Tab-separated table of N, CA and C in Angstrom:
chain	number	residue	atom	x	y	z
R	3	UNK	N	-4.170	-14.281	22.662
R	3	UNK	CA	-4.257	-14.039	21.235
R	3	UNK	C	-4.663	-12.581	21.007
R	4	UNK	N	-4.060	-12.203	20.079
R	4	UNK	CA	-4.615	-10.389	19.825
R	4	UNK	C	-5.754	-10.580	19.286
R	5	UNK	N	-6.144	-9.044	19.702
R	5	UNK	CA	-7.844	-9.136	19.170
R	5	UNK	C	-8.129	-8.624	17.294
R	6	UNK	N	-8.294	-9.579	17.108
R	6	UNK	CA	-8.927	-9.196	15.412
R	6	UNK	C	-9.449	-8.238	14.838
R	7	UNK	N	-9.402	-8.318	13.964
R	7	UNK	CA	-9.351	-7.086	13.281
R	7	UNK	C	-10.414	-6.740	12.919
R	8	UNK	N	-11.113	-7.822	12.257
R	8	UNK	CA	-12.302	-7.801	11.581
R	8	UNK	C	-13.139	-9.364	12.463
R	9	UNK	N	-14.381	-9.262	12.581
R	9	UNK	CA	-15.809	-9.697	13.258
R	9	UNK	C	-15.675	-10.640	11.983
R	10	UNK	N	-15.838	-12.040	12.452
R	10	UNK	CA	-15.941	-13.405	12.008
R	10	UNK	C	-16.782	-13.411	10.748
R	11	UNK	N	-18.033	-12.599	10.881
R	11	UNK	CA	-19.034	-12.337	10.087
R	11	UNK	C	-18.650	-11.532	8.388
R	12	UNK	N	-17.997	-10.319	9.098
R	12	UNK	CA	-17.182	-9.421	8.493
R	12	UNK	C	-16.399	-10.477	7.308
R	13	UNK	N	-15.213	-10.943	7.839
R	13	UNK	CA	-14.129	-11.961	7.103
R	13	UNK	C	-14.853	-12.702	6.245
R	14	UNK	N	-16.157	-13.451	6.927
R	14	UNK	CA	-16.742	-14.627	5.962
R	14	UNK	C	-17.579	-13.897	4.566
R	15	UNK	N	-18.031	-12.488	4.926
R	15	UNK	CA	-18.578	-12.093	3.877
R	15	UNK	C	-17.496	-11.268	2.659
R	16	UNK	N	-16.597	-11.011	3.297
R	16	UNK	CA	-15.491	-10.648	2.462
R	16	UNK	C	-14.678	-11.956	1.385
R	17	UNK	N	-14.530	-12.861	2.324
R	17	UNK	CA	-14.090	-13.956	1.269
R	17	UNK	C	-15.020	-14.616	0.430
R	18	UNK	N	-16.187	-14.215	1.186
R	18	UNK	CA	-17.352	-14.545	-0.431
R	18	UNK	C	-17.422	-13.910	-1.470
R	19	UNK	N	-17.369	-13.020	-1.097
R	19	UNK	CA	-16.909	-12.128	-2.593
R	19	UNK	C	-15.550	-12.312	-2.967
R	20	UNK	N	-15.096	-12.621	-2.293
R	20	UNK	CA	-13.498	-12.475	-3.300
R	20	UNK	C	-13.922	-13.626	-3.810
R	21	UNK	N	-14.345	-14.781	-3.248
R	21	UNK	CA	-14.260	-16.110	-3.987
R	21	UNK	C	-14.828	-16.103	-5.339
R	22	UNK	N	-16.305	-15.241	-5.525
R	22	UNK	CA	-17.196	-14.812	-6.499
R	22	UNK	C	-16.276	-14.519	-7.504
R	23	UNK	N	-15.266	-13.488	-7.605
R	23	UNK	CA	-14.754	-12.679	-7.989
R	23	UNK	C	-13.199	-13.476	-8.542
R	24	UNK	N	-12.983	-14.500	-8.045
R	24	UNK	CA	-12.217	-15.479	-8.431
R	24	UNK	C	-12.569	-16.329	-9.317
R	25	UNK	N	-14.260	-16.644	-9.119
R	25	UNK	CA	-14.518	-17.918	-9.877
R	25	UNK	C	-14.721	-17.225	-11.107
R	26	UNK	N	-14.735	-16.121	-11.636
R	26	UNK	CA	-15.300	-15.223	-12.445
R	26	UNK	C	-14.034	-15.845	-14.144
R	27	UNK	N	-12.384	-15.913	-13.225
R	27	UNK	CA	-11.972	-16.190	-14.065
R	27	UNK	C	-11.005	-15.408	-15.178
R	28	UNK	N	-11.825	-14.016	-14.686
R	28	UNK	CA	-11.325	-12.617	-15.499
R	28	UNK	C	-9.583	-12.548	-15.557
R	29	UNK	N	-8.474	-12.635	-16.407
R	29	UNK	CA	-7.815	-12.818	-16.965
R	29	UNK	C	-6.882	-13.596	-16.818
R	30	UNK	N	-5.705	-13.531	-15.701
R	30	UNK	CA	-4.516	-14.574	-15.552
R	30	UNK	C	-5.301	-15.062	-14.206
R	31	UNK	N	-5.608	-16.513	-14.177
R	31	UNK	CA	-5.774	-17.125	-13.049
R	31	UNK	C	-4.512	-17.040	-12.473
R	32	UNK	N	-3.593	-17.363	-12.265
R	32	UNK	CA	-2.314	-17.533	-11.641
R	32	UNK	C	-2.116	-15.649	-10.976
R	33	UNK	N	-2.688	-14.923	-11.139
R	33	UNK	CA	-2.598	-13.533	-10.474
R	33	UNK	C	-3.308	-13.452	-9.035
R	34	UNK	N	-2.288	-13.091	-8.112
R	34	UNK	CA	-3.247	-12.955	-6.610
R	34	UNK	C	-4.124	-12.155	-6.379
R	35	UNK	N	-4.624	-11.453	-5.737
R	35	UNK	CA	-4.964	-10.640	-4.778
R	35	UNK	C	-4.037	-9.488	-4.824
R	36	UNK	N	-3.642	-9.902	-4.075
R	36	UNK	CA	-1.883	-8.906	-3.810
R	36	UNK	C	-1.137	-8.505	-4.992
R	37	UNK	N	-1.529	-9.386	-6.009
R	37	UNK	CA	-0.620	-9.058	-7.515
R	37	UNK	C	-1.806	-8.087	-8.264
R	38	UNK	N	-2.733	-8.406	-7.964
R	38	UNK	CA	-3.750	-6.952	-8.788
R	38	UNK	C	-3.597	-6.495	-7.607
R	39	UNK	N	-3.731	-5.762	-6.523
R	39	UNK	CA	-3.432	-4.804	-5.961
R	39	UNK	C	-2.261	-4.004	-6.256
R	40	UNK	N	-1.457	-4.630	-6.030
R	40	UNK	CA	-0.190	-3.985	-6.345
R	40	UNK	C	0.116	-3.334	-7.657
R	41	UNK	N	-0.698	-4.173	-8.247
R	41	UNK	CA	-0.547	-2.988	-10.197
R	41	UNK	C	-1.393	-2.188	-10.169
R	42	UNK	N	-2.448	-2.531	-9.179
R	42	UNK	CA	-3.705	-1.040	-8.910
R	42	UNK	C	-2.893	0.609	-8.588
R	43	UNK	N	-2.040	-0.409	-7.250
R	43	UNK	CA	-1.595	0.768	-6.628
R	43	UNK	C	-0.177	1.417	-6.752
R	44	UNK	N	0.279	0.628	-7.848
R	44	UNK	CA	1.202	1.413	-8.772
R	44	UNK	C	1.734	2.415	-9.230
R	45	UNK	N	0.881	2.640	-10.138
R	45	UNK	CA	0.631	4.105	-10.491
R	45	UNK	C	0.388	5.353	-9.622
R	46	UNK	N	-0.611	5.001	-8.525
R	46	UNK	CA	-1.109	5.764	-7.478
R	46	UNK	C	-0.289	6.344	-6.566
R	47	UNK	N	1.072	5.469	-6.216
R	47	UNK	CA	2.114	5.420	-5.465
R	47	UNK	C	3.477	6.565	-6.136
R	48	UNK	N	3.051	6.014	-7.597
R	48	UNK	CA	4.100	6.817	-8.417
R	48	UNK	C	3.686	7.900	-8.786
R	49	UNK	N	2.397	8.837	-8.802
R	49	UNK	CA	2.271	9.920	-9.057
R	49	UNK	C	2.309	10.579	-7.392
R	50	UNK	N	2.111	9.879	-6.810
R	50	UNK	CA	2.538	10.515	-4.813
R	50	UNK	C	3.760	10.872	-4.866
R	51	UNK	N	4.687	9.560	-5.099
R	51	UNK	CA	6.037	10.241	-5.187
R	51	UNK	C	6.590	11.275	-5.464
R	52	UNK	N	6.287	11.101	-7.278
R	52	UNK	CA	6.273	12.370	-8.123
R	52	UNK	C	6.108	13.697	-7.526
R	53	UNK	N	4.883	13.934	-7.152
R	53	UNK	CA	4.632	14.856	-6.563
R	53	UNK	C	5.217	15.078	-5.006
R	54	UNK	N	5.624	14.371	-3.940
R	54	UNK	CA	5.937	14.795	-2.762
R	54	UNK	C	7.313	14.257	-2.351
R	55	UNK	N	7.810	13.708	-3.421
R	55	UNK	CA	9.203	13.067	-2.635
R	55	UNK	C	10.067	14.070	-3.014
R	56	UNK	N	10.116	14.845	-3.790
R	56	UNK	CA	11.227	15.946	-3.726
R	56	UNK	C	11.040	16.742	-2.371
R	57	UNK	N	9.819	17.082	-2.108
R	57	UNK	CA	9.674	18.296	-1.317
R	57	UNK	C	10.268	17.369	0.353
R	58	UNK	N	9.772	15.841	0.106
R	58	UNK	CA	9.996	15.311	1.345
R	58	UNK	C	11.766	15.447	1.899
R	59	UNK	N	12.407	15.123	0.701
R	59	UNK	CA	13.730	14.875	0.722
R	59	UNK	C	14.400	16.158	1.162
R	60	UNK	N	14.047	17.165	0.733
R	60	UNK	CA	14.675	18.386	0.667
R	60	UNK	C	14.831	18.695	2.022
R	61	UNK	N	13.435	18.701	2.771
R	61	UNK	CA	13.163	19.239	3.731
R	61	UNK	C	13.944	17.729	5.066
R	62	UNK	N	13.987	16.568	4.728
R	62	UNK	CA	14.884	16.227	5.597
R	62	UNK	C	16.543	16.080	5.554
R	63	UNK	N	17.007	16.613	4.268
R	63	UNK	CA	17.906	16.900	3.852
R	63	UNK	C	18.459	18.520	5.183
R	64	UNK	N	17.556	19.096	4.854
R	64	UNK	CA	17.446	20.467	5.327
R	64	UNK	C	17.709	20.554	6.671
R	65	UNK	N	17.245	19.704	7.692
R	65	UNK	CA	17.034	18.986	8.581
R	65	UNK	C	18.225	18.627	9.541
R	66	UNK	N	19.070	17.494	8.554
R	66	UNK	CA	20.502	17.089	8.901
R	66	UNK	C	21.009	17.996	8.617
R	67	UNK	N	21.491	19.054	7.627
R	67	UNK	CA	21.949	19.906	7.148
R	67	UNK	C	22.267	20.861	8.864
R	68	UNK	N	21.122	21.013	9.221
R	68	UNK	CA	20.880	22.013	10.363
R	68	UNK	C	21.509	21.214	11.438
R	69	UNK	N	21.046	20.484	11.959
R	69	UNK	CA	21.557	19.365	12.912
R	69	UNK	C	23.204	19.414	12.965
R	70	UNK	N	24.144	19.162	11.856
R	70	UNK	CA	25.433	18.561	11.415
R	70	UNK	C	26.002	20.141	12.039
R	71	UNK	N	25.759	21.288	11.601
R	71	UNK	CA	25.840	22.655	11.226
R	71	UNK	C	25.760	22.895	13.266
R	72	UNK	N	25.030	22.209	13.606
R	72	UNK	CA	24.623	22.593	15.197
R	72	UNK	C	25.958	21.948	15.987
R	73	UNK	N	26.533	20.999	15.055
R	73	UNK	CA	27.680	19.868	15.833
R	73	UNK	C	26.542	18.582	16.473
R	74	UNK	N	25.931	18.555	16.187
R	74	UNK	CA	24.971	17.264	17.268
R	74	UNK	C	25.426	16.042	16.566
């Protein structure tokens, strides 16, 4: 079996709080974990982009460009 990630102790005190934090109730019960994360990290993802996916593209654009140009 692979070795874990997180110490038994670790996990059990983490799902106590999430559980806390569940029973709480705070807006759509039917929303996961993973579904507020994912609208957390939303935005966060989309101003990264914003900001670095042109420069990313260009430069592997640039890349093949050179490569194709070499015959490889």
């Amino acid at each position: 079996m692979a070795e874990q990630l997180l110490e038994p102790a670790t996990r059990a005190a983490v799902r106590g709080s999430i559980g806390k934090l569940s029973a709480l109730g705070i807006g759509n019960p039917a929303l996961t974990i993973e579904a507020m994360m994912r609208d957390m990290l939303r935005p966060m993802l989309k101003e990264w982009l914003d900001e670095n996916l042109p420069s990313v593209v260009e430069r592997m654009v640039e890349k093949e460009i050179a490569r194709v140009s070499r015959g490889e």
